[in-house]
């Protein structure tokens, strides 16, 4: 753990890093008509611009332990931020399908490593404020997504070429890289007292359950950032207005991520998780049945629900082990499986759009998945893992 004097700068740096983990994805949706016109992409192919980074998040989360041992936290996060910088910069070139997909792949590599490593950094350096800092980290991550959706269309209006707006997101990533390289040398490497069998999460039914749970929740977010702006553009909205609606959704996410962890009482996370799922069900139901009636309300309901669920899922996984490194590895496994699953959802939504000519089938799919998640939530009785942890420590 670093000295208290440097912990504030670390917190600021973590927030800045979080702000850079979603613009690569959310900047695409508001400009999708221009992208499809310039590249000839179908909807299902365009969905890969969201799917590929999310799949990379999953793959790199699963490889987190090996990467951390190979490079260490400081170097791993530094190289990951550099990958995000380069992924944004190459979008300055005239767009083609291969170039945009390559940038999505490169940026996804960096995002995947960072998301797997940061929870362990938080638990080790902010032990007594872990829920609050996790919520702040998640809020920054989602706030960055909102900025990407909101500012990209505005930047494109002042750029000589519309695709240059996508490359501007390299600048905050460069700032985050400089800050992390400065503070990273003051952070102690993780220490583990033992190597118990619990490290083999691949053989743990609970770890797989967490992964599926995390993946189904994040699949809703990934589909929204890919298809919410095009959905409303199809309904007659201007690209800027549709981007603002996505930004409002992420405003809801920020509030959900910041506020809901503050209501945590005791060790049972299920009541708050059920609340987040009910809000998501309201939002997806609104997009399905009455998209033009109260669009801001549906966006905010989905945003608060998804935003609150993200840090609560991280906290739920971190609860499963007292040792920060082991807890971090479980979170990495959960994110690995989860993002591999989540990455498929915007692609399937794009396929449904190609097949039906409408986005309604995608919203119906996510409504059904939320109902399944409500059933899964009931299985997370804290006695099912706290007792095991205490016996393992005894």
Coordinates of C-alpha atoms in Angstrom, one line a residue:
X1 CA 0.0 0.0 0.0
X2 CA 1.3 3.4 -0.9
X3 CA 1.7 6.3 1.6
X4 CA -1.4 8.3 2.3
X5 CA 0.1 11.4 0.7
X6 CA 0.3 9.7 -2.7
X7 CA -3.0 7.9 -2.4
X8 CA -5.0 10.9 -3.6
X9 CA -3.0 11.2 -6.8
X10 CA -3.4 7.4 -7.3
X11 CA -7.2 7.9 -7.0
X12 CA -7.2 10.7 -9.5
X13 CA -5.1 8.6 -11.9
X14 CA -7.5 5.6 -11.6
X15 CA -10.4 7.9 -12.4
X16 CA -8.5 9.3 -15.4
X17 CA -7.7 5.8 -16.6
X18 CA -11.3 4.8 -16.2
X19 CA -12.4 7.7 -18.4
X20 CA -10.4 6.3 -21.3
X21 CA -11.8 2.7 -21.3
X22 CA -15.1 3.4 -23.2
X23 CA -14.8 6.2 -25.7
X24 CA -13.2 3.8 -28.2
X25 CA -16.5 1.9 -28.1
X26 CA -19.1 4.7 -27.6
X27 CA -17.7 7.1 -30.2
X28 CA -18.7 4.7 -33.0
X29 CA -22.5 4.7 -32.6
X30 CA -23.3 8.4 -33.3
X31 CA -21.2 8.2 -36.4
X32 CA -22.4 4.8 -37.6
X33 CA -24.3 6.1 -40.7
X34 CA -21.1 7.9 -41.9
X35 CA -19.0 4.8 -41.1
X36 CA -21.3 2.4 -43.0
X37 CA -21.5 4.8 -46.0
X38 CA -17.7 5.1 -46.1
X39 CA -16.9 1.4 -45.6
X40 CA -19.9 -0.4 -46.9
X41 CA -20.3 -2.4 -43.6
X42 CA -23.5 -4.3 -42.9
X43 CA -25.1 -3.9 -39.5
X44 CA -23.7 -7.2 -38.3
X45 CA -20.2 -6.3 -39.5
X46 CA -20.4 -2.9 -37.9
X47 CA -21.3 -4.6 -34.7
X48 CA -17.8 -6.1 -34.6
X49 CA -16.5 -2.6 -33.8
X50 CA -18.1 -3.1 -30.4
X51 CA -17.8 -6.9 -30.3
X52 CA -14.1 -7.2 -30.9
X53 CA -12.9 -4.9 -28.1
X54 CA -15.3 -6.7 -25.7
X55 CA -14.0 -10.1 -26.7
X56 CA -10.4 -8.8 -26.2
X57 CA -11.4 -7.7 -22.8
X58 CA -12.5 -11.2 -22.0
X59 CA -9.4 -12.9 -23.5
X60 CA -7.0 -10.5 -21.8
X61 CA -8.8 -10.8 -18.4
X62 CA -8.3 -14.5 -18.5
X63 CA -4.6 -14.0 -19.3
X64 CA -4.2 -11.4 -16.5
X65 CA -2.2 -13.6 -14.1
X66 CA 0.3 -14.5 -16.8
X67 CA 0.6 -10.9 -18.0
X68 CA 1.1 -9.5 -14.5
X69 CA 3.8 -12.0 -13.8
X70 CA 5.5 -11.3 -17.2
X71 CA 5.4 -7.5 -17.0
X72 CA 4.2 -6.4 -13.5
X73 CA 1.3 -4.1 -12.9
X74 CA 3.0 -0.8 -13.8
X75 CA 4.3 -2.0 -17.2
X76 CA 1.1 -4.0 -18.0
X77 CA -1.1 -0.9 -17.5
X78 CA 1.3 1.4 -19.2
X79 CA 1.5 -0.8 -22.3
X80 CA -2.3 -1.1 -22.3
X81 CA -2.8 2.6 -22.2
X82 CA -0.3 2.9 -25.1
X83 CA -2.5 0.4 -27.0
X84 CA -5.5 2.6 -26.4
X85 CA -3.6 5.6 -27.7
X86 CA -2.6 3.8 -30.9
X87 CA -6.0 2.4 -31.4
X88 CA -7.5 5.9 -31.4
X89 CA -4.7 7.5 -33.4
X90 CA -5.0 5.1 -36.4
X91 CA -8.6 6.3 -36.8
X92 CA -7.2 9.5 -38.2
X93 CA -6.5 7.7 -41.5
X94 CA -9.3 7.4 -44.1
X95 CA -11.7 4.8 -42.8
X96 CA -11.9 1.3 -44.1
X97 CA -13.5 -1.8 -42.5
X98 CA -10.1 -3.4 -41.9
X99 CA -8.6 -0.2 -40.3
X100 CA -11.5 0.4 -38.0
X101 CA -11.7 -3.3 -37.0
X102 CA -7.9 -3.3 -36.4
X103 CA -8.2 -0.2 -34.2
X104 CA -11.0 -1.8 -32.2
X105 CA -8.9 -4.9 -31.7
X106 CA -5.9 -3.0 -30.5
X107 CA -7.8 -0.8 -28.2
X108 CA -9.7 -3.8 -26.8
X109 CA -6.4 -5.5 -25.9
X110 CA -5.4 -2.5 -23.7
X111 CA -8.9 -2.1 -22.2
X112 CA -8.9 -5.8 -21.3
X113 CA -5.7 -5.8 -19.4
X114 CA -6.5 -2.6 -17.4
X115 CA -10.0 -3.8 -16.4
X116 CA -8.5 -7.1 -15.1
X117 CA -5.6 -5.5 -13.1
X118 CA -7.3 -2.4 -11.5
X119 CA -9.6 -4.2 -9.1
X120 CA -6.7 -5.8 -7.3
X121 CA -4.9 -2.4 -7.2
X122 CA -8.1 -0.9 -5.6
X123 CA -8.5 -3.6 -3.0
X124 CA -4.8 -3.5 -2.0
X125 CA -4.5 0.3 -1.7
X126 CA -8.0 1.3 -0.6
X127 CA -8.8 -1.6 1.7
X128 CA -11.3 0.2 4.0
X129 CA -12.9 2.2 1.2
X130 CA -13.1 -0.6 -1.4
X131 CA -16.9 -0.2 -2.2
X132 CA -16.7 3.6 -2.5
X133 CA -13.5 3.5 -4.7
X134 CA -14.8 0.7 -6.8
X135 CA -18.0 2.7 -7.4
X136 CA -15.9 5.8 -8.3
X137 CA -13.8 3.7 -10.7
X138 CA -16.9 2.3 -12.4
X139 CA -18.5 5.7 -12.6
X140 CA -15.4 7.1 -14.3
X141 CA -15.4 4.2 -16.8
X142 CA -19.0 4.8 -17.6
X143 CA -18.7 8.6 -17.6
X144 CA -16.0 8.2 -20.2
X145 CA -18.4 6.3 -22.3
X146 CA -20.9 9.2 -22.1
X147 CA -18.3 11.7 -23.1
X148 CA -17.4 9.5 -26.1
X149 CA -21.0 9.5 -27.3
X150 CA -21.7 13.1 -26.6
X151 CA -18.5 14.8 -27.7
X152 CA -17.6 12.8 -30.8
X153 CA -20.4 14.2 -33.1
X154 CA -19.6 17.7 -31.8
X155 CA -15.9 17.3 -32.5
X156 CA -16.7 15.9 -36.0
X157 CA -18.5 19.2 -36.8
X158 CA -15.3 21.2 -36.2
X159 CA -13.0 18.6 -38.0
X160 CA -12.0 18.9 -41.6
X161 CA -12.7 15.2 -41.9
X162 CA -15.5 13.5 -39.8
X163 CA -13.3 10.5 -38.8
X164 CA -10.7 12.7 -37.2
X165 CA -13.2 13.1 -34.3
X166 CA -12.5 9.4 -33.5
X167 CA -8.7 10.0 -33.2
X168 CA -9.0 12.9 -30.7
X169 CA -9.6 10.3 -28.0
X170 CA -5.9 9.5 -28.0
X171 CA -5.2 12.8 -26.1
X172 CA -6.8 11.9 -22.7
X173 CA -5.3 8.4 -23.0
X174 CA -1.8 10.0 -23.3
X175 CA -2.5 12.1 -20.2
X176 CA -3.6 8.9 -18.3
X177 CA -0.4 7.1 -19.4
X178 CA 1.8 9.9 -18.1
X179 CA 0.0 10.0 -14.7
X180 CA 0.1 6.3 -14.3
X181 CA 3.8 6.0 -15.1
X182 CA 4.5 8.7 -12.5
X183 CA 2.5 7.1 -9.6
X184 CA 3.0 3.5 -10.6
X185 CA 6.5 3.3 -9.3
X186 CA 5.2 4.1 -5.8
X187 CA 2.8 1.2 -5.7
X188 CA 4.0 -2.0 -4.0
X189 CA 3.6 -5.2 -6.0
X190 CA 1.0 -7.6 -4.8
X191 CA 2.0 -10.1 -2.1
X192 CA 0.3 -13.4 -1.6
X193 CA 0.8 -15.6 1.5
X194 CA -0.1 -18.9 -0.1
X195 CA -1.2 -20.5 -3.3
X196 CA -4.4 -22.3 -2.4
X197 CA -6.5 -24.4 -4.8
X198 CA -8.9 -21.6 -5.1
X199 CA -6.6 -20.1 -7.6
X200 CA -7.9 -22.7 -10.1
X201 CA -11.1 -20.8 -10.8
X202 CA -11.7 -22.8 -14.0
X203 CA -12.9 -25.7 -11.8
X204 CA -15.1 -23.6 -9.6
X205 CA -18.9 -23.6 -10.4
X206 CA -19.2 -20.3 -8.4
X207 CA -16.6 -18.6 -10.6
X208 CA -18.4 -19.7 -13.7
X209 CA -21.7 -18.5 -12.3
X210 CA -20.1 -15.1 -11.6
X211 CA -18.7 -15.0 -15.1
X212 CA -22.1 -15.7 -16.8
X213 CA -23.9 -13.3 -14.5
X214 CA -21.4 -10.5 -15.2
X215 CA -21.5 -11.2 -18.9
X216 CA -25.3 -11.1 -19.3
X217 CA -25.4 -7.8 -17.4
X218 CA -22.7 -6.2 -19.5
X219 CA -24.2 -7.6 -22.7
X220 CA -27.0 -5.1 -22.2
X221 CA -24.6 -2.2 -21.9
X222 CA -22.6 -3.3 -25.0
X223 CA -25.8 -3.6 -27.1
X224 CA -27.0 -0.2 -26.0
X225 CA -23.7 1.6 -26.8
X226 CA -23.7 -0.2 -30.2
X227 CA -27.3 0.2 -31.2
X228 CA -29.1 2.9 -29.2
X229 CA -28.0 5.8 -31.4
X230 CA -28.7 4.0 -34.7
X231 CA -32.0 2.9 -33.3
X232 CA -33.1 6.5 -32.7
X233 CA -31.5 7.7 -36.0
X234 CA -33.8 5.1 -37.7
X235 CA -36.7 6.7 -35.9
X236 CA -35.8 10.1 -37.4
X237 CA -33.5 11.6 -34.8
X238 CA -30.4 13.5 -35.8
X239 CA -27.0 11.8 -35.0
X240 CA -26.2 14.5 -32.4
X241 CA -29.5 14.0 -30.6
X242 CA -29.0 10.2 -30.5
X243 CA -25.5 10.7 -29.2
X244 CA -26.9 12.9 -26.4
X245 CA -29.4 10.2 -25.5
X246 CA -26.6 7.7 -25.1
X247 CA -24.7 10.3 -23.1
X248 CA -27.7 10.7 -20.8
X249 CA -27.8 6.9 -20.4
X250 CA -24.2 7.0 -19.2
X251 CA -25.1 9.9 -16.9
X252 CA -27.5 7.5 -15.3
X253 CA -24.7 4.9 -15.1
X254 CA -22.4 7.3 -13.3
X255 CA -25.1 8.1 -10.7
X256 CA -25.8 4.4 -10.3
X257 CA -22.2 3.4 -10.0
X258 CA -21.5 6.2 -7.5
X259 CA -24.6 6.1 -5.3
X260 CA -25.8 2.5 -5.1
X261 CA -22.5 1.1 -3.5
X262 CA -23.0 3.7 -0.8
X263 CA -26.2 1.9 0.3
X264 CA -24.4 -1.3 0.9
X265 CA -25.3 -2.7 4.4
X266 CA -23.9 -5.9 5.7
X267 CA -22.6 -8.6 3.4
X268 CA -25.7 -9.4 1.2
X269 CA -25.5 -7.7 -2.2
X270 CA -28.7 -9.2 -3.6
X271 CA -31.2 -6.5 -2.7
X272 CA -29.3 -3.8 -4.5
X273 CA -28.6 -6.1 -7.4
X274 CA -32.3 -6.9 -7.8
X275 CA -33.0 -3.1 -7.8
X276 CA -30.6 -2.6 -10.6
X277 CA -32.1 -5.4 -12.6
X278 CA -35.6 -4.1 -12.1
X279 CA -34.5 -0.7 -13.5
X280 CA -32.9 -2.4 -16.5
X281 CA -36.2 -4.3 -17.2
X282 CA -38.1 -1.0 -17.1
X283 CA -35.6 0.6 -19.6
X284 CA -35.5 -2.3 -22.1
X285 CA -39.3 -2.6 -21.9
X286 CA -39.6 1.1 -22.7
X287 CA -37.3 0.8 -25.7
X288 CA -39.3 -2.2 -26.9
X289 CA -42.9 -1.0 -26.3
X290 CA -42.8 2.8 -26.3
X291 CA -39.5 4.1 -27.6
X292 CA -40.7 7.6 -28.5
X293 CA -42.9 8.2 -25.5
X294 CA -40.3 8.7 -22.7
X295 CA -36.9 8.0 -24.3
X296 CA -34.9 9.9 -21.7
X297 CA -36.7 7.9 -18.9
X298 CA -35.9 4.6 -20.5
X299 CA -32.3 5.6 -21.1
X300 CA -31.9 6.8 -17.5
X301 CA -33.5 3.6 -16.1
X302 CA -31.2 1.4 -18.1
X303 CA -28.2 3.6 -17.2
X304 CA -28.8 3.6 -13.5
X305 CA -29.5 -0.1 -13.5
X306 CA -26.4 -1.0 -15.5
X307 CA -24.2 1.5 -13.8
X308 CA -25.1 0.2 -10.3
X309 CA -24.8 -3.4 -11.3
X310 CA -21.2 -3.1 -12.6
X311 CA -19.5 -2.1 -9.3
X312 CA -21.8 -4.4 -7.3
X313 CA -20.7 -7.3 -9.4
X314 CA -17.0 -6.4 -8.8
X315 CA -17.7 -6.1 -5.1
X316 CA -19.6 -9.4 -5.0
X317 CA -16.6 -11.1 -6.6
X318 CA -14.1 -9.3 -4.4
X319 CA -16.1 -10.5 -1.3
X320 CA -15.2 -14.1 -2.2
X321 CA -11.7 -13.8 -0.9
X322 CA -9.9 -11.8 1.7
X323 CA -6.5 -11.7 0.0
X324 CA -6.4 -8.9 -2.6
X325 CA -4.4 -10.9 -5.2
X326 CA -6.7 -13.9 -5.1
X327 CA -9.8 -11.7 -5.1
X328 CA -8.4 -9.8 -8.0
X329 CA -7.8 -13.0 -9.9
X330 CA -11.3 -14.1 -9.3
X331 CA -12.5 -10.8 -10.7
X332 CA -10.2 -11.2 -13.7
X333 CA -11.7 -14.7 -14.3
X334 CA -15.2 -13.3 -13.9
X335 CA -14.5 -10.5 -16.3
X336 CA -12.8 -12.8 -18.8
X337 CA -15.8 -15.2 -19.1
X338 CA -18.2 -12.3 -18.8
X339 CA -16.8 -10.1 -21.5
X340 CA -16.5 -13.1 -23.9
X341 CA -20.2 -13.6 -23.4
X342 CA -21.0 -9.8 -23.4
X343 CA -19.1 -9.4 -26.6
X344 CA -21.5 -11.7 -28.5
X345 CA -24.6 -9.8 -27.6
X346 CA -24.2 -6.7 -29.8
X347 CA -23.2 -9.0 -32.7
X348 CA -26.4 -11.0 -32.3
X349 CA -28.4 -7.8 -32.0
X350 CA -26.9 -6.7 -35.3
X351 CA -27.8 -10.0 -36.9
X352 CA -31.3 -9.6 -35.6
X353 CA -31.4 -6.1 -37.1
X354 CA -30.3 -7.4 -40.5
X355 CA -32.9 -10.2 -40.3
X356 CA -35.9 -8.3 -39.1
X357 CA -35.1 -4.7 -40.2
X358 CA -35.8 -3.5 -36.7
X359 CA -34.0 -3.2 -33.4
X360 CA -37.0 -4.4 -31.3
X361 CA -36.0 -8.0 -31.4
X362 CA -32.7 -7.0 -29.7
X363 CA -34.5 -5.1 -26.9
X364 CA -36.8 -8.1 -26.4
X365 CA -33.7 -10.4 -26.1
X366 CA -32.2 -8.3 -23.4
X367 CA -35.5 -8.1 -21.5
X368 CA -35.6 -11.9 -21.4
X369 CA -32.0 -12.0 -20.2
X370 CA -32.7 -9.6 -17.4
X371 CA -35.5 -11.9 -16.1
X372 CA -33.0 -14.8 -16.2
X373 CA -30.5 -12.6 -14.2
X374 CA -33.1 -11.9 -11.5
X375 CA -33.3 -15.7 -10.9
X376 CA -29.6 -16.0 -10.8
X377 CA -29.3 -13.2 -8.3
X378 CA -31.1 -15.2 -5.7
X379 CA -28.3 -17.7 -5.6
X380 CA -25.8 -15.2 -4.2
X381 CA -26.5 -15.8 -0.5
X382 CA -23.4 -14.5 1.3
X383 CA -23.3 -17.6 3.5
X384 CA -22.6 -19.7 0.3
X385 CA -19.2 -18.1 0.1
X386 CA -18.4 -16.3 3.3
X387 CA -18.5 -19.5 5.3
X388 CA -16.1 -21.2 2.8
X389 CA -13.7 -18.3 3.0
X390 CA -13.6 -18.3 6.8
X391 CA -13.1 -22.1 6.8
X392 CA -10.3 -21.8 4.3
X393 CA -8.6 -19.1 6.4
X394 CA -9.0 -21.1 9.7

